[in-house]
XYZ file of C-alpha atoms in Angstrom:
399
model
C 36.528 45.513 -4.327
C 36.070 44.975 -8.185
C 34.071 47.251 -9.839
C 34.543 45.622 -13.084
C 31.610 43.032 -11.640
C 28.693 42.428 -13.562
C 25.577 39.900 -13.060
C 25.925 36.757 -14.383
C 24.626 36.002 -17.767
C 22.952 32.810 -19.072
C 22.531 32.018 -22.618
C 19.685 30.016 -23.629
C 19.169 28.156 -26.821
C 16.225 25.519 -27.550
C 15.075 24.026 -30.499
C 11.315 21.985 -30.079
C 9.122 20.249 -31.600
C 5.532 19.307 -30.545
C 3.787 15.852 -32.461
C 0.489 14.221 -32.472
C 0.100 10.743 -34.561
C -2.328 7.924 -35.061
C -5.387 10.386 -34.394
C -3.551 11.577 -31.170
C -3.256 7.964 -29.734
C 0.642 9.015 -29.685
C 1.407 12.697 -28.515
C 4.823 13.735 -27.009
C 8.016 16.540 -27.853
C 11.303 16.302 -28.623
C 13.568 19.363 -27.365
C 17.175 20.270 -28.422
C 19.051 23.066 -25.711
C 22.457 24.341 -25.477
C 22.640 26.737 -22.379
C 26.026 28.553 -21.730
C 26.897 30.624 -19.037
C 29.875 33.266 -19.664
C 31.402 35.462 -17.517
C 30.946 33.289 -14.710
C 31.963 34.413 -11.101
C 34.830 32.542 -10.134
C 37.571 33.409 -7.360
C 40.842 34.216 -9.513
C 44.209 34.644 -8.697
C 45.853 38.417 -8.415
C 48.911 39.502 -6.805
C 49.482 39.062 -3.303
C 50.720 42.122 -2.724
C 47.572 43.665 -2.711
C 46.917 42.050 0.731
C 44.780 39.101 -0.886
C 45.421 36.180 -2.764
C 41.924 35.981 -4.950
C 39.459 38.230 -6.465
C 35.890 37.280 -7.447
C 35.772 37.918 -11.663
C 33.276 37.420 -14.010
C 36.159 35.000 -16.171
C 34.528 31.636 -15.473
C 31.801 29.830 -18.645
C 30.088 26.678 -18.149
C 27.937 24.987 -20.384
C 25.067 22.286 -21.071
C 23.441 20.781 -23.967
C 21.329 17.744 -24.106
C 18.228 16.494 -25.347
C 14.991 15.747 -23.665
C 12.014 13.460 -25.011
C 8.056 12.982 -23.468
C 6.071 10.641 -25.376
C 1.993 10.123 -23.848
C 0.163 7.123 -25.689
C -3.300 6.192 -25.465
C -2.989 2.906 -25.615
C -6.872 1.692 -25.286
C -9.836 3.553 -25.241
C -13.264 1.686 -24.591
C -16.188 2.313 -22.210
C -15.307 0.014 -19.373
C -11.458 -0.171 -20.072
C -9.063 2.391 -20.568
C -4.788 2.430 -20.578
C -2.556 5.035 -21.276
C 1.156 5.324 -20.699
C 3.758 7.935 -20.898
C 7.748 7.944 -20.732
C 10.214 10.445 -20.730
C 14.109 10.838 -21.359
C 16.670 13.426 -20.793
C 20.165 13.357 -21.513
C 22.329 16.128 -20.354
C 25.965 17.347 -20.399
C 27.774 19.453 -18.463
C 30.863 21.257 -19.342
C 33.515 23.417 -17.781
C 34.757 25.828 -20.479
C 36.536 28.057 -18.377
C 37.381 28.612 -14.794
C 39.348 31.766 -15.289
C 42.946 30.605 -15.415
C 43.542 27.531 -14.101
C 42.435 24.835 -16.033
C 42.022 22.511 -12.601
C 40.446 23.389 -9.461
C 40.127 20.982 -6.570
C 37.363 20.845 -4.111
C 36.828 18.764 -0.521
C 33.493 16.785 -0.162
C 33.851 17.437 3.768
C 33.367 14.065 5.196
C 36.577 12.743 6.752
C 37.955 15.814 8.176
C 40.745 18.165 6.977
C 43.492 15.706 7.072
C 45.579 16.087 3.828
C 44.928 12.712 2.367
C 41.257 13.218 2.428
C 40.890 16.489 0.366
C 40.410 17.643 -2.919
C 38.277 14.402 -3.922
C 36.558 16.373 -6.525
C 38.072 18.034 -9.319
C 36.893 20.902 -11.921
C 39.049 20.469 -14.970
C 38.103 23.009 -18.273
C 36.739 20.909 -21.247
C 35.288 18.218 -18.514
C 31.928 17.712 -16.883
C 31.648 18.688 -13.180
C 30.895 15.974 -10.608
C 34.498 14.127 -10.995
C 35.448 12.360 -8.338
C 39.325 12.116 -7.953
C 41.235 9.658 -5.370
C 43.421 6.466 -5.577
C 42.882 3.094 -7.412
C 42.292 0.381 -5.649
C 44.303 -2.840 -6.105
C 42.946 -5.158 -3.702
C 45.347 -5.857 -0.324
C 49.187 -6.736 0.000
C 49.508 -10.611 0.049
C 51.800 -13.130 1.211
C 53.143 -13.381 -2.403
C 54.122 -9.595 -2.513
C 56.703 -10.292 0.342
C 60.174 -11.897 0.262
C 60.727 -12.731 3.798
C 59.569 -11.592 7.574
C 62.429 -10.431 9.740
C 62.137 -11.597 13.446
C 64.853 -9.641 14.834
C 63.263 -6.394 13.094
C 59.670 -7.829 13.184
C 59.581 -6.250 9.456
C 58.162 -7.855 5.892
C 60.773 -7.015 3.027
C 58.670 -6.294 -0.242
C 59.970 -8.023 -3.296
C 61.009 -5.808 -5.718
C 58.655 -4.117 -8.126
C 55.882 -4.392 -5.472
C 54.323 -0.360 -4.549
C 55.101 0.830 -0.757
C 52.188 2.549 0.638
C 53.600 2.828 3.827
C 54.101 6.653 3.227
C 50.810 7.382 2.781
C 48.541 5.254 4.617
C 50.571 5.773 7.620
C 49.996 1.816 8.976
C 50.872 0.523 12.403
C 50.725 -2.596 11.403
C 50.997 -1.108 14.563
C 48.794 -2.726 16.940
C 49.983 -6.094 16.468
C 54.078 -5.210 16.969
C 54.841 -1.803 16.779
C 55.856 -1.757 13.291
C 55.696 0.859 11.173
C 55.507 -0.932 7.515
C 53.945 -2.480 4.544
C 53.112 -5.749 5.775
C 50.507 -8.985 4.260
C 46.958 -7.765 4.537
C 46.982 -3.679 4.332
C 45.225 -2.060 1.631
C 47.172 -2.169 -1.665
C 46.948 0.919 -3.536
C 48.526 1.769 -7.637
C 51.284 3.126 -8.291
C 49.968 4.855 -11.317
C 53.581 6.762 -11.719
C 55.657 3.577 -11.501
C 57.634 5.540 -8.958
C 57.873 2.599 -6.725
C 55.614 4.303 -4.008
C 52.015 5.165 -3.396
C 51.798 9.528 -2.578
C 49.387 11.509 -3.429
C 50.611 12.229 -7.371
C 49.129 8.743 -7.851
C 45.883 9.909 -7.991
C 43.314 10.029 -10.964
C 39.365 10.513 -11.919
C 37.745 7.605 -10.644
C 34.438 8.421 -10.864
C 31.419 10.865 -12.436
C 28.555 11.454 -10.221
C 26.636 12.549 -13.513
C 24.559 10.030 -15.196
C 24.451 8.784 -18.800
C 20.965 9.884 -19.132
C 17.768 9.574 -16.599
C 13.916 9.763 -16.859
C 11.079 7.916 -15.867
C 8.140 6.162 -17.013
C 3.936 4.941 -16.038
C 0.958 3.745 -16.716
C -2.538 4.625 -16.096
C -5.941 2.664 -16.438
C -9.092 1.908 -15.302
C -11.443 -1.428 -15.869
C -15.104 -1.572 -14.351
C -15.429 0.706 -11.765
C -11.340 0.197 -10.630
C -8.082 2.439 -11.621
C -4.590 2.434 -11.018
C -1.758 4.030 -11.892
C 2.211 3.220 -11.409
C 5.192 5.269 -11.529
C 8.851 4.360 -12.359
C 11.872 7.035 -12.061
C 15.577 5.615 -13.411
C 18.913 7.195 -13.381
C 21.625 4.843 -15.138
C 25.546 5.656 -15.476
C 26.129 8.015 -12.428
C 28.726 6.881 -10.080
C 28.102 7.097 -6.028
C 30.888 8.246 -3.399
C 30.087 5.821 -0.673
C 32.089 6.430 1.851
C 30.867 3.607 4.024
C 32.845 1.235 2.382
C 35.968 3.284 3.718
C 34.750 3.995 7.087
C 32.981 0.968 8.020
C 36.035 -0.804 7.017
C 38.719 -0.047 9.119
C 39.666 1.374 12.615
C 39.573 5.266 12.474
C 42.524 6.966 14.715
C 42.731 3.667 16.264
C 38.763 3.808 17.864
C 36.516 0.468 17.328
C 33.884 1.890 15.849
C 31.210 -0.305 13.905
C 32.327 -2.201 10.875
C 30.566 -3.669 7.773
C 29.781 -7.558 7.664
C 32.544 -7.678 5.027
C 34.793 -7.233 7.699
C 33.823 -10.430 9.567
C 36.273 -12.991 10.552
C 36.042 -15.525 7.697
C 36.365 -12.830 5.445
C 39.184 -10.176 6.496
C 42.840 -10.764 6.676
C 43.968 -12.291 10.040
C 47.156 -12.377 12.292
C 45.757 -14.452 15.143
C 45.387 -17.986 14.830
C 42.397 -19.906 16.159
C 44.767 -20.798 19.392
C 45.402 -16.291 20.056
C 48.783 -16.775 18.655
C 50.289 -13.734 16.495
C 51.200 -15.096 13.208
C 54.155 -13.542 11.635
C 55.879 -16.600 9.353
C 54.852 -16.008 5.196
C 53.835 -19.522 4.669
C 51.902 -19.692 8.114
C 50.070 -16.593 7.310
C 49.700 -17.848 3.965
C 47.613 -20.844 5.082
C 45.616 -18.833 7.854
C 44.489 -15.938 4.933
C 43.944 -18.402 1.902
C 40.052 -17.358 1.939
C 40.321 -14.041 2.987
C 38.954 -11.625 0.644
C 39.277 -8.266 2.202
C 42.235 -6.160 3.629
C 42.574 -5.885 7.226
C 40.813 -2.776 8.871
C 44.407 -1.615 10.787
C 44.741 -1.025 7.073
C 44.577 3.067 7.770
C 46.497 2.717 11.346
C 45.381 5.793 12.729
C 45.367 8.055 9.715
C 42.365 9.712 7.912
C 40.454 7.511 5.435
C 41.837 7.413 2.324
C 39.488 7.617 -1.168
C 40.330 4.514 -3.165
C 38.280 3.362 -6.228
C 36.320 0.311 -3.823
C 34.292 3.158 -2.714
C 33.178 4.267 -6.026
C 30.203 2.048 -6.874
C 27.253 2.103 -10.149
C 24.343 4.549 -8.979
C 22.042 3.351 -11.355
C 18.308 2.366 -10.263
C 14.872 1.960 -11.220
C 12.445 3.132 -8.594
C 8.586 2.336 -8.342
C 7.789 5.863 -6.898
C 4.150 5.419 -6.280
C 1.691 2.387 -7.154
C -2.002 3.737 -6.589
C -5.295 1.513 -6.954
C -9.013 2.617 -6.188
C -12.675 1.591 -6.765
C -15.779 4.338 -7.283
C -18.828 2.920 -6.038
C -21.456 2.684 -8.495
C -23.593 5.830 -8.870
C -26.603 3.412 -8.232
C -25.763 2.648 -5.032
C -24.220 5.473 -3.968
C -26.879 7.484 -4.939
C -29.822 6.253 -2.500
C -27.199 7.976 0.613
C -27.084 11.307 -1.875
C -23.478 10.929 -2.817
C -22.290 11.609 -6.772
C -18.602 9.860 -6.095
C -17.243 7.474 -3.536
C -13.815 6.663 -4.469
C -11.924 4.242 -2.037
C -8.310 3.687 -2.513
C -4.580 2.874 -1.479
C -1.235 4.100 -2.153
C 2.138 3.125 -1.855
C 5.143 5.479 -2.193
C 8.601 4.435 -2.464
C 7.654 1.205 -3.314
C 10.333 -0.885 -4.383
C 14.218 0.111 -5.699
C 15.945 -2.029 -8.280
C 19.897 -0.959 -7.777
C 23.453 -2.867 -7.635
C 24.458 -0.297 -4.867
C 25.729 -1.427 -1.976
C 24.193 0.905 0.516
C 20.763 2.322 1.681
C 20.248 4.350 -1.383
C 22.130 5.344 -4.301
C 20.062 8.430 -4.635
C 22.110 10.733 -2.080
C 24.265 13.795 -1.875
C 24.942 14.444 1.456
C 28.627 15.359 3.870
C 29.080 15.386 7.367
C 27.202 18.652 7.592
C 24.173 17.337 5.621
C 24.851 20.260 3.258
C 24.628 19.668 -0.540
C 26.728 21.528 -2.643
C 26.777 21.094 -6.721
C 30.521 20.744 -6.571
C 30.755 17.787 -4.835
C 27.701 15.915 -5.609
C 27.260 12.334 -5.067
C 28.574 11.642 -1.387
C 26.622 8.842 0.712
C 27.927 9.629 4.212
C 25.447 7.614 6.193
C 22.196 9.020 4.390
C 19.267 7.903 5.916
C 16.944 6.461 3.791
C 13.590 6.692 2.094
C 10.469 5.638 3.708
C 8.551 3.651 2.463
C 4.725 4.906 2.860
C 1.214 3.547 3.209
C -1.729 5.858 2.406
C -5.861 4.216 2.442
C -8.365 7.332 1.554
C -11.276 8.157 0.387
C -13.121 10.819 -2.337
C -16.418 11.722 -1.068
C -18.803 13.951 -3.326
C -22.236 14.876 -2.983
């Protein structure tokens, strides 16, 4: 028990300003905020002779400051035709000023298990923001070229020199072809940020921020003889997106054949059986049989957990159309022989359309193998399902 405890205390600190110009055609605010947080609750180290490793303290501070910025314009104004608009912008960042001791704390994303390769792939490090993503770089697949000859008595590839091992870490069993338990053309080629010669786990960096740049959104509104419509656009550009698809989906996991991604298809993954079902094992025959192959083989892993490389670390950014809306009222002159003030008929789309470089269903995710979110870890695809798209026709009756 600490008694020394205390609530949580948040700081506040905003700085506004309202405006009106052009006879109100252009109304919006601007707001400044710094928010800090001190004497966070964080788990901190005490002696373990106590009978626990970690105490809950109130030694942790986070912080954010950013700006945010709403603008409404009027654009036209006339009996039969009116258009008005409005935008908005916020740009925020997060800070870790203190985590009560450590200046680095690690975290697991929970999607591939427990195995030791596959934790910790988010970091909090004090002066950073939080959302950092932390794994290995990826340097495309071991070729031919990396190789200085093929033992057949040994059935192992000899890596020239200078050339990373990953063998240690990925675990490969090259495995299913021979037996072997080495580096050979075709497996996953990770850095060697060290320059140790081999790929462990101390090659590991910040490859990613699930945080964006800034985000906001953006519509219009009108109406023109008897119709109206409105549209809505939401963006989010700069945040990075865990998908972990592009790990799973490409390669054998503990040696089951699950599904894979169409990247994986013949033509475009490293091969070792010829068109005849021979094993290829000669450099310069492999050479020839892999010249348009473009992606690592998916007995890359072996049998081990997935590993978090940089290739699943991919742009987040978007522009969504979150809801296009268009009606027509009735005239009151007609409407009004059947006693009715308003007859509004109209149709609605939600979800419309998504503008996005990302790869998979939707780069607006956070979500683990438990479907839990936590702010830690934010930014995971693992399998999300996606967004439906929706279809609403209606009607507004008055009388």
């Amino acid at each position: 028990v600490n008694p020394d405890i205390k609530w949580e205390t948040t700081i506040t600190r905003n700085l506004g300003l309202d405006f009106s110009l052009w006879k109100s055609k252009l109304t919006g605010s601007l707001e400044l905020y710094h928010n800090s947080v001190p004497g966070l609750l964080v788990q901190s180290a005490i002696p373990s002779q106590t009978g626990y490793t970690s105490q809950i303290r109130n030694q942790g501070e986070t912080s954010n400051r950013g700006v945010e910025l709403t603008l409404n314009a009027g654009i036209i104004n006339k009996k039969n035709f009116t258009l008005s608009g409005n935008f908005n912008i916020g740009i925020n960042r997060a800070r870790i000023d203190d985590l009560g001791g450590p200046t680095t704390q690690s975290f697991n994303s929970n999607w591939a298990g427990t195995d030791l390769k596959s934790i910790d792939d988010y970091r909090l490090i004090v002066g950073q923001t939080v959302g950092l993503m932390y794994g290995f770089v990826s340097d495309g697949m071991y070729t031919t070229d990396d190789f200085e000859s093929f033992d057949p008595v040994t059935k192992k590839y000899i890596l020239k020199p200078g050339i990373p091992d990953n063998a240690a870490l990925l675990g490969v069993i090259g495995g299913a072809l021979n037996g072997s338990s080495q580096i050979r053309p075709g497996v996953l080629k990770l850095k060697d940020l060290n320059g140790d010669g081999f790929v462990t786990a101390d090659d590991r960096q910040v490859i990613g921020s699930a945080l964006p740049d800034f985000q906001g959104g953006f519509g219009v509104n009108g109406t023109a003889l008897g119709f109206d419509f409105s549209v809505f656009f939401n963006y989010v550009v700069g945040n990075d997106v865990y998908n972990t698809g592009r790990i799973q989906y490409n390669m054998f996991y503990r040696n089951t054949f699950g599904n894979l991604l169409g990247t994986m298809n013949y033509d475009n993954r490293f091969k070792y059986i010829d068109a005849s079902g021979n094993l290829v094992n000669d450099l310069a025959a492999l050479k020839e049989l892999n010249k348009n192959a473009t992606m690592w083989s998916p007995l890359s892993n072996g049998g081990a957990s997935p590993i978090f490389h940089s290739y699943a670390v991919e742009d987040g950014s978007f522009l969504r159309c979150n809801n296009i809306t268009i009606g027509y009222s009735l005239p009151k002159a007609i409407i009004s022989k059947v006693k009715m003030s308003r007859l509004r008929l109209y149709g609605t789309v939600t979800n419309a359309f998504l503008i996005t470089n990302y790869s998979g269903y939707d780069p607006e995710v956070s979500t683990t193998r438990s479907g839990s979110f936590t702010p830690l870890t934010p930014g995971v695809d693992y399998s999300s399902y996606p967004k439906s798209r929706t279809f609403t026709i209606g009607a507004n009756v008055g009388f």
